[in-house]
Structures are given as structure tokens and as C-alpha cells.
Tab-separated table of C-alpha atoms (C1' of nucleotides) in Angstrom:
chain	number	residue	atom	x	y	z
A	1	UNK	CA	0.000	0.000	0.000
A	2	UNK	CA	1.164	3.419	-0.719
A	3	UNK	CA	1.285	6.776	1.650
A	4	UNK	CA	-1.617	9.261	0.434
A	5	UNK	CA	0.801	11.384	-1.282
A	6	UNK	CA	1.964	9.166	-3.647
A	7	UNK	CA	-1.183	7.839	-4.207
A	8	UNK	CA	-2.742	11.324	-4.753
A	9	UNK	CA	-0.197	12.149	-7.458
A	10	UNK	CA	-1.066	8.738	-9.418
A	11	UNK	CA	-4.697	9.828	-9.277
A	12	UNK	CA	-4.154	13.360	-10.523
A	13	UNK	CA	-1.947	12.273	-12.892
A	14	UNK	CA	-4.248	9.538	-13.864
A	15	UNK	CA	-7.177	12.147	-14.389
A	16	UNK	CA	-4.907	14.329	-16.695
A	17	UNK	CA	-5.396	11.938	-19.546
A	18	UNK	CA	-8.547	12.825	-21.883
A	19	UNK	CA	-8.802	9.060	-23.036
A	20	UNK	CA	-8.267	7.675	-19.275
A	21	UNK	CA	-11.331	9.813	-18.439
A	22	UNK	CA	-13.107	8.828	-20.729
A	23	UNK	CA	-12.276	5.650	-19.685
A	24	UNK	CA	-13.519	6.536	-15.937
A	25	UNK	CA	-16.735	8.229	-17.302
A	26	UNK	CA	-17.596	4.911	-19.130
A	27	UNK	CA	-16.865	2.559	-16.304
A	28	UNK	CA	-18.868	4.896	-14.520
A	29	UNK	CA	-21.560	3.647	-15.766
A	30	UNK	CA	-20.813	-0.190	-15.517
A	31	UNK	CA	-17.640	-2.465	-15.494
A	32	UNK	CA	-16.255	-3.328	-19.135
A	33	UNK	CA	-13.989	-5.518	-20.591
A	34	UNK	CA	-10.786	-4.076	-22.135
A	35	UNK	CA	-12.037	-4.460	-25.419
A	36	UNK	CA	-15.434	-2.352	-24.755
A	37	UNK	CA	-13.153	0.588	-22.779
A	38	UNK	CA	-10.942	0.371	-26.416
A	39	UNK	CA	-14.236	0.842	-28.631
A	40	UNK	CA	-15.048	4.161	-28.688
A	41	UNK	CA	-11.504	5.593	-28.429
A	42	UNK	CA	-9.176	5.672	-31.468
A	43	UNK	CA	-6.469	3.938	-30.496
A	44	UNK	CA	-4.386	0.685	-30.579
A	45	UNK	CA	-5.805	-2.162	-27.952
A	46	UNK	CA	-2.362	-2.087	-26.568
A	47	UNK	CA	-2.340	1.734	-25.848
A	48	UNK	CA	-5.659	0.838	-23.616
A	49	UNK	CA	-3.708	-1.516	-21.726
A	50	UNK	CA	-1.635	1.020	-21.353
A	51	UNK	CA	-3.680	3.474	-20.166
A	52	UNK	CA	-5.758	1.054	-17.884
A	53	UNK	CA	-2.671	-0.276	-16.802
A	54	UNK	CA	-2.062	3.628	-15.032
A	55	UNK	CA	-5.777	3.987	-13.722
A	56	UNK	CA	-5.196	0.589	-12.272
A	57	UNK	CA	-2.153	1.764	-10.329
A	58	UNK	CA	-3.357	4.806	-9.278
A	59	UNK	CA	-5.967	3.304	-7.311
A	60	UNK	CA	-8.928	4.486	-9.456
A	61	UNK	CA	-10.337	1.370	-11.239
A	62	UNK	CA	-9.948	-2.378	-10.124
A	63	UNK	CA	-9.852	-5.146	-12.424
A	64	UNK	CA	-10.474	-8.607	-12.231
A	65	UNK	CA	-9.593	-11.241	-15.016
A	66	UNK	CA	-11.933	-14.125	-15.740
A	67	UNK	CA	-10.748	-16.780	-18.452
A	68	UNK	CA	-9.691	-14.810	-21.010
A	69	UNK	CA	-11.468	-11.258	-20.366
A	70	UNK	CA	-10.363	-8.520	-17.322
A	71	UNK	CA	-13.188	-7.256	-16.220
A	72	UNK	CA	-12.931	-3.346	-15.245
A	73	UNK	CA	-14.805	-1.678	-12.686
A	74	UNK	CA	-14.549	2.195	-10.912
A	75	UNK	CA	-13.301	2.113	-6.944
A	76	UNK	CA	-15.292	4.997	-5.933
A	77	UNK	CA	-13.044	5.342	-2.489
A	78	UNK	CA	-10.279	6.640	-4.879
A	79	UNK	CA	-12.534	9.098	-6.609
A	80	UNK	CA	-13.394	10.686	-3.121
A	81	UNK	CA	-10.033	10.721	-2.027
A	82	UNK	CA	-9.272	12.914	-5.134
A	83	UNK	CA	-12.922	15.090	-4.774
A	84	UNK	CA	-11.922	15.295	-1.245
A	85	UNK	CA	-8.723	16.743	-1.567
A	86	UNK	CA	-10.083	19.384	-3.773
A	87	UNK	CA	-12.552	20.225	-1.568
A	88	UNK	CA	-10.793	20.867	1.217
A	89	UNK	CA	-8.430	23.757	-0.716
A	90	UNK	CA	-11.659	25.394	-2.172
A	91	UNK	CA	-13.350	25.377	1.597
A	92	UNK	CA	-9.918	26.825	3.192
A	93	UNK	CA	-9.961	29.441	0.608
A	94	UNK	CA	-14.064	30.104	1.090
A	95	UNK	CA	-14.270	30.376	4.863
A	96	UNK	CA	-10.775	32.743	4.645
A	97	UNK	CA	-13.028	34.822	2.022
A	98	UNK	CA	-16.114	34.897	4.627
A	99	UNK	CA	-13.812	35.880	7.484
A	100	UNK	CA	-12.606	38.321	5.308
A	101	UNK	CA	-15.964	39.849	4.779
A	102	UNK	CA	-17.090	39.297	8.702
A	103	UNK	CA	-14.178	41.577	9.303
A	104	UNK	CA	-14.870	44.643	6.686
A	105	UNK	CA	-18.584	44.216	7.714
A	106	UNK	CA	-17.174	44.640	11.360
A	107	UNK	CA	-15.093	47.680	10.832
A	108	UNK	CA	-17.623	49.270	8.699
A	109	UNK	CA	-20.177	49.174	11.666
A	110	UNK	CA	-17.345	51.178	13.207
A	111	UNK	CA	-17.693	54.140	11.335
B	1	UNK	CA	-13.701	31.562	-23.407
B	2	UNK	CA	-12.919	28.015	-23.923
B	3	UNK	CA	-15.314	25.069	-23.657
B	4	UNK	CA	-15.893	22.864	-20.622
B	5	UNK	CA	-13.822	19.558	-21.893
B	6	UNK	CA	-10.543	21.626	-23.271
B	7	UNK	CA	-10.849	23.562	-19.709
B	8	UNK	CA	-11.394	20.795	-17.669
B	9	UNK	CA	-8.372	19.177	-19.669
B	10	UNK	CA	-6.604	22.297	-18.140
B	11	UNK	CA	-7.397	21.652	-14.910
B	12	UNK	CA	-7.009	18.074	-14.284
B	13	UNK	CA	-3.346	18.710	-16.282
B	14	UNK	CA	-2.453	21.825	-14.109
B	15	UNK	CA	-3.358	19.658	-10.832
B	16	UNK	CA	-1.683	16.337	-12.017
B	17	UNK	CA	1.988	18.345	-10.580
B	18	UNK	CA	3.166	17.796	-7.251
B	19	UNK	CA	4.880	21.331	-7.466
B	20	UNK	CA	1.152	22.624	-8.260
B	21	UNK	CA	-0.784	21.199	-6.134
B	22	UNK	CA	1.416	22.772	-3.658
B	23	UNK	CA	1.004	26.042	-4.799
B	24	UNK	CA	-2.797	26.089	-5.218
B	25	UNK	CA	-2.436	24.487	-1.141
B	26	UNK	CA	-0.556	27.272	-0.719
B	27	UNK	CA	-3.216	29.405	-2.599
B	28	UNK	CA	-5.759	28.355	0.207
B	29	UNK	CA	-4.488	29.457	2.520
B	30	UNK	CA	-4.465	33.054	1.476
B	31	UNK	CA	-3.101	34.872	-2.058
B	32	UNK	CA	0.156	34.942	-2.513
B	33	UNK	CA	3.333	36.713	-4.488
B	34	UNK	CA	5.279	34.514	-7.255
B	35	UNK	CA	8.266	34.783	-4.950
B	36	UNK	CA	6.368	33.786	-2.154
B	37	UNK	CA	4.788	30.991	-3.780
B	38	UNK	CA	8.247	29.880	-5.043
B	39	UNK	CA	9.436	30.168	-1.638
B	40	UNK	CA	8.805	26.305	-0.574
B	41	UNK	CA	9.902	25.056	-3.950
B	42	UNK	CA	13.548	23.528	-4.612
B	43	UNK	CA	13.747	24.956	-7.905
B	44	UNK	CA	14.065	28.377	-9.741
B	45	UNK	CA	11.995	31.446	-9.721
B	46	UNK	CA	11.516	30.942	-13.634
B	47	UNK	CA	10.026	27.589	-13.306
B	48	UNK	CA	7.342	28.467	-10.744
B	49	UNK	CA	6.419	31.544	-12.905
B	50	UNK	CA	5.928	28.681	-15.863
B	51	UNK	CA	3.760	26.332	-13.531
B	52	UNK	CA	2.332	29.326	-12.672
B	53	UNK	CA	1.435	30.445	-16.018
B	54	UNK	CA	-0.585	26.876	-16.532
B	55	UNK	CA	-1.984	27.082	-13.813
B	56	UNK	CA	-4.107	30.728	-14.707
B	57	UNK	CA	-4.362	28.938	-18.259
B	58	UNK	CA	-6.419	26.254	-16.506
B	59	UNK	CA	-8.502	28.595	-14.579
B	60	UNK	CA	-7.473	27.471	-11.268
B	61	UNK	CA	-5.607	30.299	-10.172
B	62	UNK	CA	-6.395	34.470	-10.904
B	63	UNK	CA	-3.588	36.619	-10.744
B	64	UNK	CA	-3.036	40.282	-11.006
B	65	UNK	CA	0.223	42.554	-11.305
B	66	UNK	CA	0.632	45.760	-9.176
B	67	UNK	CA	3.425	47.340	-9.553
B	68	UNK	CA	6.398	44.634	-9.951
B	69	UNK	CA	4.602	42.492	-7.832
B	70	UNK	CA	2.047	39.778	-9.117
B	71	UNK	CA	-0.486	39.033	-6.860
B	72	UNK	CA	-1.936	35.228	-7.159
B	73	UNK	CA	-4.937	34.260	-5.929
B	74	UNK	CA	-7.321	30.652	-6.516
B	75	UNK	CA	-10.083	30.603	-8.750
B	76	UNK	CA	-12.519	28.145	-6.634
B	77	UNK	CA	-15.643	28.580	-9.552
B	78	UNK	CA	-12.835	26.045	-11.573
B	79	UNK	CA	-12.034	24.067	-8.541
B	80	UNK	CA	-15.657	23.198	-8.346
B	81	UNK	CA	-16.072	22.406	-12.012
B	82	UNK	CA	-13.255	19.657	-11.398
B	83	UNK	CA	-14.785	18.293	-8.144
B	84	UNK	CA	-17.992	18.674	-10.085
B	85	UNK	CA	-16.254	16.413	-12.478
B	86	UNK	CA	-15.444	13.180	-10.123
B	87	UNK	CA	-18.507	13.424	-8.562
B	88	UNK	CA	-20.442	12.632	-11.049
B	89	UNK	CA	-19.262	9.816	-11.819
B	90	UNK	CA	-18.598	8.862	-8.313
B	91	UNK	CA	-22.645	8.798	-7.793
B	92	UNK	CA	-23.566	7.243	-10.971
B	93	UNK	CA	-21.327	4.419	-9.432
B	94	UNK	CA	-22.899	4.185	-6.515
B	95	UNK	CA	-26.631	4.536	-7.703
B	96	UNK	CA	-26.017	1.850	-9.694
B	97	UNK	CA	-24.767	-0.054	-7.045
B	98	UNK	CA	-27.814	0.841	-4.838
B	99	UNK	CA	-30.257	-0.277	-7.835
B	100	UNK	CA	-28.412	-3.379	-8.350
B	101	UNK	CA	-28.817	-3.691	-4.066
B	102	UNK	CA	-32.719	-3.028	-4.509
B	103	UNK	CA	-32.646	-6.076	-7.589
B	104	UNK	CA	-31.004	-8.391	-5.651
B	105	UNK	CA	-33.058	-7.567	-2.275
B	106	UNK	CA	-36.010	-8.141	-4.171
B	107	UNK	CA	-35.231	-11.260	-6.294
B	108	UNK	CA	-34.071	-12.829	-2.734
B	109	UNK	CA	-37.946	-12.232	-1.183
B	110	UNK	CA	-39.063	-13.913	-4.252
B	111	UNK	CA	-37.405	-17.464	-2.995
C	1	DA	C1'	20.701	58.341	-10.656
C	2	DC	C1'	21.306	53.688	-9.627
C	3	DA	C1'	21.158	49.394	-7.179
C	4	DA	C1'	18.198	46.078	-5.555
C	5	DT	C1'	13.824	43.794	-6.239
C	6	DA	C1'	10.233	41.106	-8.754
C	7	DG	C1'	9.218	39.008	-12.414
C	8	DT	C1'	9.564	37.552	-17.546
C	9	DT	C1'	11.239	35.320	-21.685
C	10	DA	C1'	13.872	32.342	-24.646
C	11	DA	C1'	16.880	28.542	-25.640
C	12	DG	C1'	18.197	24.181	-24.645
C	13	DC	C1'	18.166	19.575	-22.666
C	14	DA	C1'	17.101	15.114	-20.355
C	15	DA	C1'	13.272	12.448	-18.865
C	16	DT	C1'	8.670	11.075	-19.477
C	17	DT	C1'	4.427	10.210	-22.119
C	18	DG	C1'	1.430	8.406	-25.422
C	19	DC	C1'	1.282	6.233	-28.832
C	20	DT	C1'	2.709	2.498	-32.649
C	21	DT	C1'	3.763	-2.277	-34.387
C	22	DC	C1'	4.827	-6.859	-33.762
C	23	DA	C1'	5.278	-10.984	-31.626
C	24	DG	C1'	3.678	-13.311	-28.125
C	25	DT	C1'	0.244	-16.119	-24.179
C	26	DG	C1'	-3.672	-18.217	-22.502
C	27	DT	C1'	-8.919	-19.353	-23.373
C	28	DT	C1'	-12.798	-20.871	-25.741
C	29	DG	C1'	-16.190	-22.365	-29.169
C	30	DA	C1'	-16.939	-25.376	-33.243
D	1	DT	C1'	-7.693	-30.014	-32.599
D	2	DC	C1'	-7.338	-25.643	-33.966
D	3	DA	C1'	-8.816	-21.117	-35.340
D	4	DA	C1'	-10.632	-17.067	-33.471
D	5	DC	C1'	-10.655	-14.220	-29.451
D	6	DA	C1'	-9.094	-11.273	-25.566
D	7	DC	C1'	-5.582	-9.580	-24.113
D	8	DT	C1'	-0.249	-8.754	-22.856
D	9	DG	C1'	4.582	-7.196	-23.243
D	10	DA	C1'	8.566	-5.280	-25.402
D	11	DA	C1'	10.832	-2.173	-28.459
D	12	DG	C1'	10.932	2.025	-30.652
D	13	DC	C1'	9.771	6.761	-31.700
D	14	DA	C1'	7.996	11.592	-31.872
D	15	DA	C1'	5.978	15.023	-28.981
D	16	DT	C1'	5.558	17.022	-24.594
D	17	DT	C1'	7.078	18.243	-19.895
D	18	DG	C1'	9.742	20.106	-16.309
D	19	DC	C1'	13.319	21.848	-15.465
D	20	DT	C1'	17.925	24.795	-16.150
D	21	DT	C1'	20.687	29.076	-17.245
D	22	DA	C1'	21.176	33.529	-18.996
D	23	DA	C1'	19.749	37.742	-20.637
D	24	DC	C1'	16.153	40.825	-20.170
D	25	DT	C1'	12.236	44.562	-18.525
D	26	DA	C1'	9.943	47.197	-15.338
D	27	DT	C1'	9.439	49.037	-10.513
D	28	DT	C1'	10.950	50.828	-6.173
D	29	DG	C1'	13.835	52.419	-2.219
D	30	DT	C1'	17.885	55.397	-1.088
DNA sequence: ACAATAGTTAAGCAATTGCTTCAGTGTTGA
DNA sequence: TCAACACTGAAGCAATTGCTTAACTATTGT
């Protein structure tokens, strides 16, 4: 198992990719095969691998093989550990912004 | 203005750095100068000034020059588009998984 | 005026990324 | 048994990335 950090940067790094998300948008709405994640992109079977080989590491999709097809489905906990770290720079920066304001509103009463 | 998938591109691109995700971290917690943004980084003011530079391209970070000094703040209307993003397909995970719950609930009280 | 400050820009370079093709392996249906 | 299927892995290659240094511009304090 890897330290949050590390894991974090596979995620983000993951994410980057335009095919990989599209690859996360279409597992999010079922598991696929390799083959039906390589369909609709345009792009070599082995560059999916590729590319699912990444989302795999980074936590974000886990994969199970059965005879002859892997079977891909989305871990959700590794979405919400990316969503979550998001969210807790844009609330740090809102509450600072609505201190902010508390304050002038203060000192305005003031006058 | 560019559309939502080249800007969300952007932004998962601009975020998928170590160096800046620090420096939008550092963004939460208050605006900052380049050189004080560059201030935790081991490497040179011109290379902060280019992460910086991608990350205003994304969206995810304002900044304004007054004087000599430019004056970086974060943009949290993009932050939310990218949370917006993963969350999404977070939930259409998981209410699938809830419907597929409810099916096999259901099928078991007809035993 | 001029030195220090704050940032910008361009050129260059090594490492990484996102593919490709090709040559496999293991599985399955006829 | 054997051909089609569903991947897998390695090698190679062009484009991109993340830096560096060096030369620059514009502002400010003395």
C-alpha cells in the first residue's frame, strides 16, 4: 500500500489523460472488458492496456480477469479521495473569504 | 472563453503536478506573491512563474500585477467544475450499485 | 541616478508520455 | 484439434514536460 501522497499524485496524474477519463466516465456507468473501454476511443488495444494499466495503479479502477477477459470496474473510495482533496483547498480558501468579509462588515459598523 | 472539456483538460493537467498542487495548497491558505509561492519550492523562480502560467491557463488560479509584484490568488468557480467532475461519476457508481442492491433484495424475497 | 527587487522570456536539454507495431500467451467455441 | 478471441509485453519513436541558465524589462527604495 502506498502513503496518500503518492497515491494522490497517481490519481491526478491519472485524471490528466482525456482518453483515461473517458475511460472513468464509461466505467462509470458499468464495469467493461478491455475491449469495450478500447471501442469508442481511437487507439491501438495495446495503448488501452496502457492506459488502464495507469488507472489501475493509481488506485482508481480495479480489475479482475476471468478466463480470457479482465473485467474493469470504478473504486469509488479513490474518486473521493481525489474530490476530497479538492474540496478541502476550495473550503480553506471560502471560509478565509467569509472571514474576510465578517471583518470589513465589522469595521464598517465602526464608522 | 474556452469550452468545458478543453478547460477541464486544463485543470485536471495543471493539478496532475506535485509542485502545483502545492502552490494552489498554498493558494488556500491566502493569495500569494510569485516569490512567495516559489518560496517552498527547490527549484528556480523561472520555473514556478511557468507552472504558474498553466496554472491561470487552466482557470485554477487568478492573478493580477501591481506594480512589480504579481499578486496570485485561486479561482474556486474552476475548482468546483473539477470536483464537479469526479462526482459525477462517483454517484452514478454508486446509484447503480444501490439499484443493483434493490434487484437483488427483491429477487431474494421472491425465494 | 542607480542598485536592488520582482518578475519575464527564450533557448536548450534530459526524462517522461502516449502512442505504434509486432510478436507473443492463454482461453474458448466449433 | 485448432482457429478465433481477448488480451499482454517489449521495443521504438515523436511530442511534450519540467526543469535549467542567462539575458532581459519594469518598478521601487535610497
Amino acid at each position: 500500500m502506498l502513503h496518500d501522497a503518492a497515491q494522490l499524485d497517481l490519481m491526478f496524474q491519472a485524471l490528466a489523460d482525456p482518453a483515461r477519463r473517458q475511460m472513468v466516465d464509461r466505467l462509470s456507468r458499468g464495469p467493461a472488458s478491455v475491449s469495450q473501454l478500447a471501442e469508442p476511443l481511437a487507439m491501438s488495444l495495446s495503448a488501452v492496456v496502457q492506459h488502464l494499466n495507469l488507472l489501475e495503479a493509481s488506485g482508481l479502477v480495479r480489475t479482475q480477469k476471468v478466463g480470457r477477459v479482465r473485467t474493469c470496474q470504478i473504486e469509488p473510495k479513490a474518486l473521493r479521495a481525489a474530490e476530497h482533496w479538492i474540496n478541502e483547498r476550495r473550503l480553506a480558501w471560502e471560509r478565509r473569504l467569509d472571514r474576510l468579509g465578517d471583518f470589513l462588515a465589522e469595521t464598517k459598523d465602526e464608522t
